[in-house]
mmCIF file with all atom_site columns, C-alpha atoms in Angstrom:
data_model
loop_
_atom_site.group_PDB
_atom_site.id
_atom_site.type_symbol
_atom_site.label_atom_id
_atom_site.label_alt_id
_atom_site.label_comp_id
_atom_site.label_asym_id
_atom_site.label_entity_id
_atom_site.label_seq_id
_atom_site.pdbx_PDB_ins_code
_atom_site.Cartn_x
_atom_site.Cartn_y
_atom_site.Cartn_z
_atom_site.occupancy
_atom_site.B_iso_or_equiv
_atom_site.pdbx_formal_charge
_atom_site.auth_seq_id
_atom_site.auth_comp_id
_atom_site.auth_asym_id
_atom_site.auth_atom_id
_atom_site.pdbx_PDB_model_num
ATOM 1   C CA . UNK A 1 1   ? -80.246  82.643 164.347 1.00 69.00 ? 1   UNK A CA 1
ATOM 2   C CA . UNK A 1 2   ? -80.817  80.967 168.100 1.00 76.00 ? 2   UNK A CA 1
ATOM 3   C CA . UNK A 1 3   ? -82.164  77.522 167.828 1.00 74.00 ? 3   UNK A CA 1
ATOM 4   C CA . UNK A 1 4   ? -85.239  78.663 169.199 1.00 77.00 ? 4   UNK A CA 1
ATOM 5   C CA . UNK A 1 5   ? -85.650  80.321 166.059 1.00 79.00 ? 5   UNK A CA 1
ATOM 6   C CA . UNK A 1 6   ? -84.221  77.979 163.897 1.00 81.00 ? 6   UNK A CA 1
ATOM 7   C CA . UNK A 1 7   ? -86.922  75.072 165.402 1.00 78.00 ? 7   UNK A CA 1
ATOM 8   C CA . UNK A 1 8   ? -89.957  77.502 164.919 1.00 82.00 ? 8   UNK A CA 1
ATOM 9   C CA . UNK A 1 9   ? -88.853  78.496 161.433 1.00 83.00 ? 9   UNK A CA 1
ATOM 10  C CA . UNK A 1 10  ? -88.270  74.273 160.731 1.00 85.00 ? 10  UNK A CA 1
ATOM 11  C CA . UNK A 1 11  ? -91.668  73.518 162.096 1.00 83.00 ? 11  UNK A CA 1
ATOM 12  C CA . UNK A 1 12  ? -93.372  76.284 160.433 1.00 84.00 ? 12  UNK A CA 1
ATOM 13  C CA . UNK A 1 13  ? -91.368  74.420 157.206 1.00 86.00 ? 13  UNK A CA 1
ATOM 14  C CA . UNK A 1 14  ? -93.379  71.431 157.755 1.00 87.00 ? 14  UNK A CA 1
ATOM 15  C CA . UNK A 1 15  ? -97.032  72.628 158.225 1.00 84.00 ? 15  UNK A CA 1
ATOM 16  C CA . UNK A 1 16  ? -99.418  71.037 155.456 1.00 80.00 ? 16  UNK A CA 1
ATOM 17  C CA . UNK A 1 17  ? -97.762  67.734 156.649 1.00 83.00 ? 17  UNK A CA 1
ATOM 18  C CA . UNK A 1 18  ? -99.923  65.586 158.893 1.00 89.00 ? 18  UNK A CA 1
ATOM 19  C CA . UNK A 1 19  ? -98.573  66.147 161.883 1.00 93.00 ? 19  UNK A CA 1
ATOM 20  C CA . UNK A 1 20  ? -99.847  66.829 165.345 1.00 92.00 ? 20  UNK A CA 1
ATOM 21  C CA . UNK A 1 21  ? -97.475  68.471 167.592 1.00 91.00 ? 21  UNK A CA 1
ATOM 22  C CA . UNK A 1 22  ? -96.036  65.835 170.395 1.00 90.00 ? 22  UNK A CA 1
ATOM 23  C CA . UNK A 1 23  ? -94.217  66.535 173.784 1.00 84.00 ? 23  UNK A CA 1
ATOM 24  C CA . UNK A 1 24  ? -90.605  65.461 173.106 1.00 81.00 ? 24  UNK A CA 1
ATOM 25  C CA . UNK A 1 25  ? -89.665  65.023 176.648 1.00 75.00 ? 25  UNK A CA 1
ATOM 26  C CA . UNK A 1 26  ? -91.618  61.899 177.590 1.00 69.00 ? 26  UNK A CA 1
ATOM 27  C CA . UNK A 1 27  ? -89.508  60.249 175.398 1.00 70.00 ? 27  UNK A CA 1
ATOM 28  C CA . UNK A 1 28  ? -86.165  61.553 175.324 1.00 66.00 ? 28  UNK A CA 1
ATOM 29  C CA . UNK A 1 29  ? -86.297  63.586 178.494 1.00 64.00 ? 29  UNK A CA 1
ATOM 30  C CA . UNK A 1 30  ? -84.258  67.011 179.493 1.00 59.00 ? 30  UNK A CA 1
ATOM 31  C CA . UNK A 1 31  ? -81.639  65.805 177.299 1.00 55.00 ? 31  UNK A CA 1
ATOM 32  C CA . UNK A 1 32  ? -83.336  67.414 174.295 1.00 57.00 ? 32  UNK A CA 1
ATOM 33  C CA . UNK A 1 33  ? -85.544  70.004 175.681 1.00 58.00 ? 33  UNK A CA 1
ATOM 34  C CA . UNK A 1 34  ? -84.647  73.407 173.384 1.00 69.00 ? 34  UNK A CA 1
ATOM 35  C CA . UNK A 1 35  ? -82.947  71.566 170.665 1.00 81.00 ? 35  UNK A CA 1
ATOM 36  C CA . UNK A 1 36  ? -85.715  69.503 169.252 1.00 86.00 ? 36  UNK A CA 1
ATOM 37  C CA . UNK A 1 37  ? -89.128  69.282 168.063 1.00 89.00 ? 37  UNK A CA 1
ATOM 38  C CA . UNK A 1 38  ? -91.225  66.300 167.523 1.00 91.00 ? 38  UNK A CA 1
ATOM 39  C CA . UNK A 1 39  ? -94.461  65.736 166.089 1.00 93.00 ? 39  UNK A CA 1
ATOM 40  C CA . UNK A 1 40  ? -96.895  62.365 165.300 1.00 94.00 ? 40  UNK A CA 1
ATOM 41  C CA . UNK A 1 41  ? -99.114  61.604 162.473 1.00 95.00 ? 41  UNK A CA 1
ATOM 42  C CA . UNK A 1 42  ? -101.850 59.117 161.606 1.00 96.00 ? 42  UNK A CA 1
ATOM 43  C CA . UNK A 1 43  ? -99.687  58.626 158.353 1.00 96.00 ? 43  UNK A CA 1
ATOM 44  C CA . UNK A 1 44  ? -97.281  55.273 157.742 1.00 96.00 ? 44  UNK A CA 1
ATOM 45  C CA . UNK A 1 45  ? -93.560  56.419 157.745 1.00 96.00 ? 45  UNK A CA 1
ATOM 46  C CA . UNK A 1 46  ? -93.207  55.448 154.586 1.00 95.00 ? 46  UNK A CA 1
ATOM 47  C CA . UNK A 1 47  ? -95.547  57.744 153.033 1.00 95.00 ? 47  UNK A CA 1
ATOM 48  C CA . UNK A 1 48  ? -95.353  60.550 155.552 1.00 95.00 ? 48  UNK A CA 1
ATOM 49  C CA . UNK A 1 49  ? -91.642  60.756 153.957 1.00 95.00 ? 49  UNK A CA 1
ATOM 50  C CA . UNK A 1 50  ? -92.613  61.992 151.054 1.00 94.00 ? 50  UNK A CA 1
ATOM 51  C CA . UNK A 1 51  ? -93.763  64.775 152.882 1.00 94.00 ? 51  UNK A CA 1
ATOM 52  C CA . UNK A 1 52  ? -91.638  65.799 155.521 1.00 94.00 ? 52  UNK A CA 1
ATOM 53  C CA . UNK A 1 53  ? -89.502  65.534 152.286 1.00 94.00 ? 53  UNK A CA 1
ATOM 54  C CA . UNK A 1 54  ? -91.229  68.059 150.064 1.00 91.00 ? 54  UNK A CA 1
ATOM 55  C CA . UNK A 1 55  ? -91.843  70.400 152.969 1.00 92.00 ? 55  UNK A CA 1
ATOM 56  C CA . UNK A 1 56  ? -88.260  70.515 153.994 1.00 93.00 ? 56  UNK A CA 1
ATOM 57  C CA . UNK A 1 57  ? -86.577  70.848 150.279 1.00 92.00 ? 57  UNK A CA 1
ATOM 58  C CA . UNK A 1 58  ? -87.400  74.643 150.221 1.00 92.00 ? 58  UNK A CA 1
ATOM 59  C CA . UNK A 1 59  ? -85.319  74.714 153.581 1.00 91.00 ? 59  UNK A CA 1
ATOM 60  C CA . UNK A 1 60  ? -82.196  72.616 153.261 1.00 92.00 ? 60  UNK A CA 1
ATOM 61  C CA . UNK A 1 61  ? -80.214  70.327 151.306 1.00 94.00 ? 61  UNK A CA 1
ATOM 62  C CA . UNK A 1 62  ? -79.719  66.792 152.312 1.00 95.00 ? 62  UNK A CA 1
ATOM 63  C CA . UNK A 1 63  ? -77.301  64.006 150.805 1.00 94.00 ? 63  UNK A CA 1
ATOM 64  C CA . UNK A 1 64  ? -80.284  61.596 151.584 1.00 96.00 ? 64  UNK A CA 1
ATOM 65  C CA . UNK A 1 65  ? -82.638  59.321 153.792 1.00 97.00 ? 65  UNK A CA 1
ATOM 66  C CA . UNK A 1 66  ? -81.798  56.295 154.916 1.00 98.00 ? 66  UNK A CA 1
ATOM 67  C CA . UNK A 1 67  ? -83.906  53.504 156.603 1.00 97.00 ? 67  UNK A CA 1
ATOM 68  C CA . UNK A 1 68  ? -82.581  51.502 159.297 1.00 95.00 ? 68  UNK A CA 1
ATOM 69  C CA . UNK A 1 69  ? -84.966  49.302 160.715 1.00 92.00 ? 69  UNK A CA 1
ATOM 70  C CA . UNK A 1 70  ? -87.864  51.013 160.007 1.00 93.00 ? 70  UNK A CA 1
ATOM 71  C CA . UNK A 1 71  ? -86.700  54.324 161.114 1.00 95.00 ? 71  UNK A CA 1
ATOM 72  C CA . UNK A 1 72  ? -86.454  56.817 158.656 1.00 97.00 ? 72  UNK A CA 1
ATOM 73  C CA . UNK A 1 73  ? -83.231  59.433 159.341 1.00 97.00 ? 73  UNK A CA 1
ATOM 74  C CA . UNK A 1 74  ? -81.710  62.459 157.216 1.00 97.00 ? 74  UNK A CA 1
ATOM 75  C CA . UNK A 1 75  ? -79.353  65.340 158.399 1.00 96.00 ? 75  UNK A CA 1
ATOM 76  C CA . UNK A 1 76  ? -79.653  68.499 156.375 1.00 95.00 ? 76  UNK A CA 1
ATOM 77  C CA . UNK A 1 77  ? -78.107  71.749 156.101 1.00 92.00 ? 77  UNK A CA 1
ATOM 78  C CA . UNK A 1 78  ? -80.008  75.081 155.718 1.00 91.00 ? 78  UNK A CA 1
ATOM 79  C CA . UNK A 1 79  ? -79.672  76.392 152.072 1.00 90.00 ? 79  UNK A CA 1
ATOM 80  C CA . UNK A 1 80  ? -77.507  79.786 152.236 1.00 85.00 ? 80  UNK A CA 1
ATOM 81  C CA . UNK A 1 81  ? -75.952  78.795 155.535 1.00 83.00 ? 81  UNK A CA 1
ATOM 82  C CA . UNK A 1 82  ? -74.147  75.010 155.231 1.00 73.00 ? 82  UNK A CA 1
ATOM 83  C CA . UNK A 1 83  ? -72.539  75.255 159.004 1.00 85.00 ? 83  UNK A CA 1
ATOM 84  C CA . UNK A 1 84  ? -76.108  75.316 160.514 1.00 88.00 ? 84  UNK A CA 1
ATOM 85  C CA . UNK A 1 85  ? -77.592  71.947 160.504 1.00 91.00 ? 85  UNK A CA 1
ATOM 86  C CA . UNK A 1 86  ? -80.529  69.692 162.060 1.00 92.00 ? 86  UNK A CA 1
ATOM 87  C CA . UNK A 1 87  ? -81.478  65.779 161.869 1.00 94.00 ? 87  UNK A CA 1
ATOM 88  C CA . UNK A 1 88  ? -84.796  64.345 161.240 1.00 96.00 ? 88  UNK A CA 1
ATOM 89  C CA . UNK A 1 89  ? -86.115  61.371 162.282 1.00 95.00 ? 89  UNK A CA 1
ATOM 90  C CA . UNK A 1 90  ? -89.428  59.193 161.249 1.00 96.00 ? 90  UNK A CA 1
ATOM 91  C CA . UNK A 1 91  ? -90.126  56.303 163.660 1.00 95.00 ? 91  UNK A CA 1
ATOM 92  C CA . UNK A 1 92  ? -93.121  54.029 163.325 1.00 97.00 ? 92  UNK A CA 1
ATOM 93  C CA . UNK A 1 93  ? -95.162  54.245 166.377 1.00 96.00 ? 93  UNK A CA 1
ATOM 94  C CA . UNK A 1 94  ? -97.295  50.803 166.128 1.00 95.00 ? 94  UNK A CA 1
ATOM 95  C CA . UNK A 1 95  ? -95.156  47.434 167.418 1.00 89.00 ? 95  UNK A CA 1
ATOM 96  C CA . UNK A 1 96  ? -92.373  49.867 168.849 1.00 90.00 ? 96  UNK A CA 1
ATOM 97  C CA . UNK A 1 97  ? -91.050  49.109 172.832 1.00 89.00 ? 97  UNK A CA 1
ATOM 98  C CA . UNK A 1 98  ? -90.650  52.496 173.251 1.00 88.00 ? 98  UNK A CA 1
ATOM 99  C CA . UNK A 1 99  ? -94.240  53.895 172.491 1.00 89.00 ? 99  UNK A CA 1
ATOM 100 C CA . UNK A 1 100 ? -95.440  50.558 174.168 1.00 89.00 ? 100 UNK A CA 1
ATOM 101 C CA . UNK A 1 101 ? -98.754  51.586 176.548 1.00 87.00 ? 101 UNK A CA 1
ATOM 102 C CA . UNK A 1 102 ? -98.117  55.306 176.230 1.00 88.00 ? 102 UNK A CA 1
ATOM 103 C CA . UNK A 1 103 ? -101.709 56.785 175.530 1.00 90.00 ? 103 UNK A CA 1
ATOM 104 C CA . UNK A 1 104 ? -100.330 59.801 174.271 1.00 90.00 ? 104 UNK A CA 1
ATOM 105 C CA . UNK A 1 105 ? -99.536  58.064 170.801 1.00 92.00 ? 105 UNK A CA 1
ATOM 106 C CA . UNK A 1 106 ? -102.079 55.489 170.692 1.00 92.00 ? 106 UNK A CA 1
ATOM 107 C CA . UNK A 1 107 ? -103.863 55.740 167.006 1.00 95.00 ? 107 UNK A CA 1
ATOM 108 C CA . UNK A 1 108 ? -101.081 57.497 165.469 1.00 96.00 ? 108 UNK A CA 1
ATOM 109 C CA . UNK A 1 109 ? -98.467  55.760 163.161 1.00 97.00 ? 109 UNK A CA 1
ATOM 110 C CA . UNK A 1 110 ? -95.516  57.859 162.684 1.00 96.00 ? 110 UNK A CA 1
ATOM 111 C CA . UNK A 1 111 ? -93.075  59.708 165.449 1.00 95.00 ? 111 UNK A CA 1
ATOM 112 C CA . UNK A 1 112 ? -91.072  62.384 163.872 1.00 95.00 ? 112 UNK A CA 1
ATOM 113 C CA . UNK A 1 113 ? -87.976  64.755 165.744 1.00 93.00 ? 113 UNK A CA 1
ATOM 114 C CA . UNK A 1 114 ? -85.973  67.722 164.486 1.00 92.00 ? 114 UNK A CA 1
ATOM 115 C CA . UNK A 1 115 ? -83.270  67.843 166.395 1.00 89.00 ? 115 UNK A CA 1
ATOM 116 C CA . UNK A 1 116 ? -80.563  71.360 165.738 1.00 88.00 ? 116 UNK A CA 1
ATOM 117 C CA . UNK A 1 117 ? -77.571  70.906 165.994 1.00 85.00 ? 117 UNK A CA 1
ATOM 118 C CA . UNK A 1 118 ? -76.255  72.766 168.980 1.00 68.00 ? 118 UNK A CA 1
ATOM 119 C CA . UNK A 1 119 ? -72.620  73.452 168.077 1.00 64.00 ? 119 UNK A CA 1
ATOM 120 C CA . UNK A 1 120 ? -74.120  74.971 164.749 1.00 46.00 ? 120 UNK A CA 1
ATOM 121 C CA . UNK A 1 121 ? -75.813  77.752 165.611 1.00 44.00 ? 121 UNK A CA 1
ATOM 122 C CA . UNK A 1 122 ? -75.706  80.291 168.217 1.00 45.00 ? 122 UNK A CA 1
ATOM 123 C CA . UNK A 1 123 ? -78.153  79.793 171.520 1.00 45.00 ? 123 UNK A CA 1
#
C-alpha cells in the first residue's frame, strides 16, 4: 500500500466526523506534502476526540491519547499490518500563535493531521 493510498483510505476512515478538509502546507510547508492529511472542525478538541476515536478504531490499534498542552496526539498501527503506522494530532485552533490571523481557520475550533509514517510503508 503507497501512502497515497494509505492517507485516502485513513481519511475515508474518518468521514461522519466533523471535519472540513484543510490545506496542510500553510502550516507545515513542503516538509509534509504526500505524507499527511489535515482537516478542521467547528468541534472543541476535546469532544471531537471521541470521534476521530471511534472512526479510527475499525482501522488501527493504538496504546492511547495523550494531551500535552492542549494538543491531543496518538500513533496507531493498522490492524492486520503492525509495521505500517500513522500519528494523529488534535490542536485547538482558538488562542493558538500558530493559527493567529490566518482566515483560513477563523470560526473553526479544532486542527487535526494524519501524518504516515514514511519508513513504514512503501511510496
Amino acid at each position: 500500500m503507497t501512502t497515497s493510498s494509505l492517507l485516502k483510505d485513513l481519511g475515508a476512515a474518518l468521514q461522519g466526523a466533523d471535519l472540513q478538509p484543510a490545506d496542510c502546507q500553510w502550516l507545515y510547508g513542503r516538509m509534509r506534502t504526500g505524507t499527511s492529511a489535515c482537516w478542521m472542525s467547528r468541534v472543541a478538541p476535546d469532544a471531537l476526540l471521541k470521534q476521530v476515536q471511534a472512526h479510527l478504531k475499525p482501522v488501527g490499534v493504538t496504546s492511547g491519547w495523550s494531551n500535552d498542552y492542549g494538543v491531543w496526539g496518538a500513533f496507531y498501527a493498522l490492524n492486520g499490518q503492525p509495521g505500517r503506522t500513522f500519528g494523529v494530532t488534535i490542536k485547538p485552533i482558538p488562542g493558538e500563535l500558530e493559527f493567529e490571523g490566518v482566515k483560513a481557520v477563523q470560526g473553526y475550533e479544532s486542527f487535526v493531521t494524519l501524518t504516515v509514517n514514511e519508513s513504514a510503508t512503501s511510496k
